[in-house]
C-alpha positions as a printed Julia matrix, in Angstrom:
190×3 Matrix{Float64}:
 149.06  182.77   98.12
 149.85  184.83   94.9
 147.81  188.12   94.69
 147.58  188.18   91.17
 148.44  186.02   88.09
 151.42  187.72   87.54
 152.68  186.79   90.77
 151.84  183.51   90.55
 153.78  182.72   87.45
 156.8   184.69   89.17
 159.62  185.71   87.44
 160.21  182.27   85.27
 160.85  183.85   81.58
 159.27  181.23   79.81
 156.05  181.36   81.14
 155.46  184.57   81.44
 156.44  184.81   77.76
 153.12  182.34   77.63
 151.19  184.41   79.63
 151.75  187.63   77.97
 150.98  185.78   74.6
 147.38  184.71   75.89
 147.03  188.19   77.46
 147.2   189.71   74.18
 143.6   188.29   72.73
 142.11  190.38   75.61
 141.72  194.31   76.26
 142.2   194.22   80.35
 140.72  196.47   82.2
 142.42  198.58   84.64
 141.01  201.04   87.44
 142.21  201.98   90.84
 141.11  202.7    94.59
 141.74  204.61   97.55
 141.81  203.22  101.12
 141.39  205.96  103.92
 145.01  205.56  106.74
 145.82  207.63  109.74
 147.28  211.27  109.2
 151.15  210.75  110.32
 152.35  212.92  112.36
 155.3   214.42  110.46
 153.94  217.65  108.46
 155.97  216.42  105.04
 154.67  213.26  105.47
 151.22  213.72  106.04
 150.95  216.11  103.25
 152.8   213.35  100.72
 149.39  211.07  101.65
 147.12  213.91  101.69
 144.12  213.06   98.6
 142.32  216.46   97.56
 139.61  214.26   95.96
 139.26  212.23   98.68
 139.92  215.45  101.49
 141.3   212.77  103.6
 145.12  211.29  103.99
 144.79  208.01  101.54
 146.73  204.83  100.07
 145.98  204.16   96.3
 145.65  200.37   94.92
 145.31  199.97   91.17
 144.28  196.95   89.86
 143.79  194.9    85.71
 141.87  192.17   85.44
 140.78  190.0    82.43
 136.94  190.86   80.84
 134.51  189.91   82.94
 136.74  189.77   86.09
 137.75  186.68   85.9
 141.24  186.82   87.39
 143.24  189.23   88.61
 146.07  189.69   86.53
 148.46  192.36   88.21
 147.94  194.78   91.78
 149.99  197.65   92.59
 149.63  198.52   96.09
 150.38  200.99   98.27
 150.68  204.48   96.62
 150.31  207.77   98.29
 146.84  208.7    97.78
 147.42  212.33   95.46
 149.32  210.12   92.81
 147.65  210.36   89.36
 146.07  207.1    87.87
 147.95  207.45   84.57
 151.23  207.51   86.01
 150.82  204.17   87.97
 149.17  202.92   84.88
 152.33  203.68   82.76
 154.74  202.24   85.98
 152.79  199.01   85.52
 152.42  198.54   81.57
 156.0   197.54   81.28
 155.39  194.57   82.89
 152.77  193.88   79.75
 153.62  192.8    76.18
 154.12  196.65   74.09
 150.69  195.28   71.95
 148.13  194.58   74.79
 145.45  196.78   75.04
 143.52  197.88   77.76
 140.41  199.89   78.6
 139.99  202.51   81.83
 138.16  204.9    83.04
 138.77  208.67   82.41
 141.49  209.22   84.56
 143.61  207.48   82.44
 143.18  209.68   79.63
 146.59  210.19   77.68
 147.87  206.71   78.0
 148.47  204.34   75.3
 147.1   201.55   74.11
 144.18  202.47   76.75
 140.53  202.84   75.17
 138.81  205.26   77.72
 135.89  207.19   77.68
 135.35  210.15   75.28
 135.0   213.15   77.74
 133.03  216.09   76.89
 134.58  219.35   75.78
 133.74  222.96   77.27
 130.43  224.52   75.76
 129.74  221.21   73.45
 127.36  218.2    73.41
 128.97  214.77   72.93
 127.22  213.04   69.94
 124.98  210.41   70.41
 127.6   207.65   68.81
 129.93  209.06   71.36
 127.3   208.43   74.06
 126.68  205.15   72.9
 130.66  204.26   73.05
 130.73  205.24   76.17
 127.99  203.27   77.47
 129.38  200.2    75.93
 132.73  200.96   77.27
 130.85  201.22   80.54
 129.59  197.86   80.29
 132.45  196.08   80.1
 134.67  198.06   82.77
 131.76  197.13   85.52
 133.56  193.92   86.1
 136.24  195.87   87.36
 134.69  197.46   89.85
 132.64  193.9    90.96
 136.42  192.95   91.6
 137.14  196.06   93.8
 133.84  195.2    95.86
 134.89  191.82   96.24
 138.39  192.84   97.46
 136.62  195.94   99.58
 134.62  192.89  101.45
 137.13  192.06  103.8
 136.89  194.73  106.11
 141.13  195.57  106.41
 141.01  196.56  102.82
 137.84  199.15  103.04
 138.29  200.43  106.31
 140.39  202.98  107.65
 144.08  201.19  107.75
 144.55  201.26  111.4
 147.61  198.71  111.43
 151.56  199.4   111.14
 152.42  201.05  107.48
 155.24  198.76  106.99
 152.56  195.54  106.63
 149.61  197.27  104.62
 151.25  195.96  100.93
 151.37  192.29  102.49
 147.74  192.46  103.56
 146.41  193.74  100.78
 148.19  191.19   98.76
 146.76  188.38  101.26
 143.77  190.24  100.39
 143.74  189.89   97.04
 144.9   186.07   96.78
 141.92  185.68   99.2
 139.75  187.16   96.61
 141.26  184.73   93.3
 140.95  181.83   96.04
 137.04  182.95   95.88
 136.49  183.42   92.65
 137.99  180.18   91.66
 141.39  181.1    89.83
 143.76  180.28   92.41
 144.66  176.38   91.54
 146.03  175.17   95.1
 148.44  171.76   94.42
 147.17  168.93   96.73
């Protein structure tokens, strides 16, 4: 069951040519989650997984959609938790056409082709157009996070990962094809 559109075209040039071409009329939206896992037992490794914002040893998803959430259109999975959202944002933007744009919350700040939130400075006010940006911007990332919830249902992907390491990416992705089955984008053949 393919976890995200990108997966289910595969790796056949021609139509993800296609895909990328009908990508490009939309700004995706792109945001990412943590999922709480065990504290290993090896000191380097524990600290590697270690999340300061979190305080707790985490795994880091990040996930673009199409406006609205209406598909999912690529998943990275897997990621120790302390790893910035920008950088996985910038690992997974090659896979995209150099023109599509996207839109994200502020951690992804310093990106390009990413519309994000205008962030207040030290000792200033932002201006009420700015305010009114970001509210709209607001509005349309929601979706996102309705896709998160959806995925954060099943109870292996909110959770505390209990389960062997070595099969988290393959549930989450089983996960996540659960969740375009559900929302209707998954066509099955018969």
């Amino acid at each position: 069951m393919p976890a995200s559109l990108l997966e289910q075209v595969g790796n056949k040039e021609g139509d993800l040519m296609i895909v990328q071409e009908i990508l490009r009329s939309f700004k995706l939206i792109v945001d990412s989650f943590e999922q709480p896992i065990d504290r290993a037992s090896d000191n380097e490794e524990q600290k590697k997984f270690f999340s300061g914002k979190k305080k707790q040893h985490t795994i880091k998803n990040q996930v673009i959609s199409l406006p609205e959430g209406k598909d999912l259109i690529d998943i990275k999975v897997g990621y120790p938790g302390p790893t910035a959202d920008i950088k996985l944002f910038r690992e997974q933007q090659i896979k995209f056409d150099k023109e599509q744009e996207f839109e994200g919350d502020k951690a992804y700040q310093g990106g390009t082709n990413i519309t994000t939130p205008h962030k207040k400075k030290k000792k200033q006010q932002l201006s009420e157009q700015q305010k009114e940006e970001n509210k709209v911007l607001s509005s349309k990332r929601i979706f996102v996070e309705h896709l998160i919830r959806v995925v954060k249902i099943f109870q292996v992907a909110s959770q505390r990962f209990r389960l062997n390491a070595d099969v988290y990416n393959e549930i989450v992705l089983l996960v996540c094809g659960l969740v375009r089955l559900r929302i209707g984008t998954v066509v099955l053949p018969t």
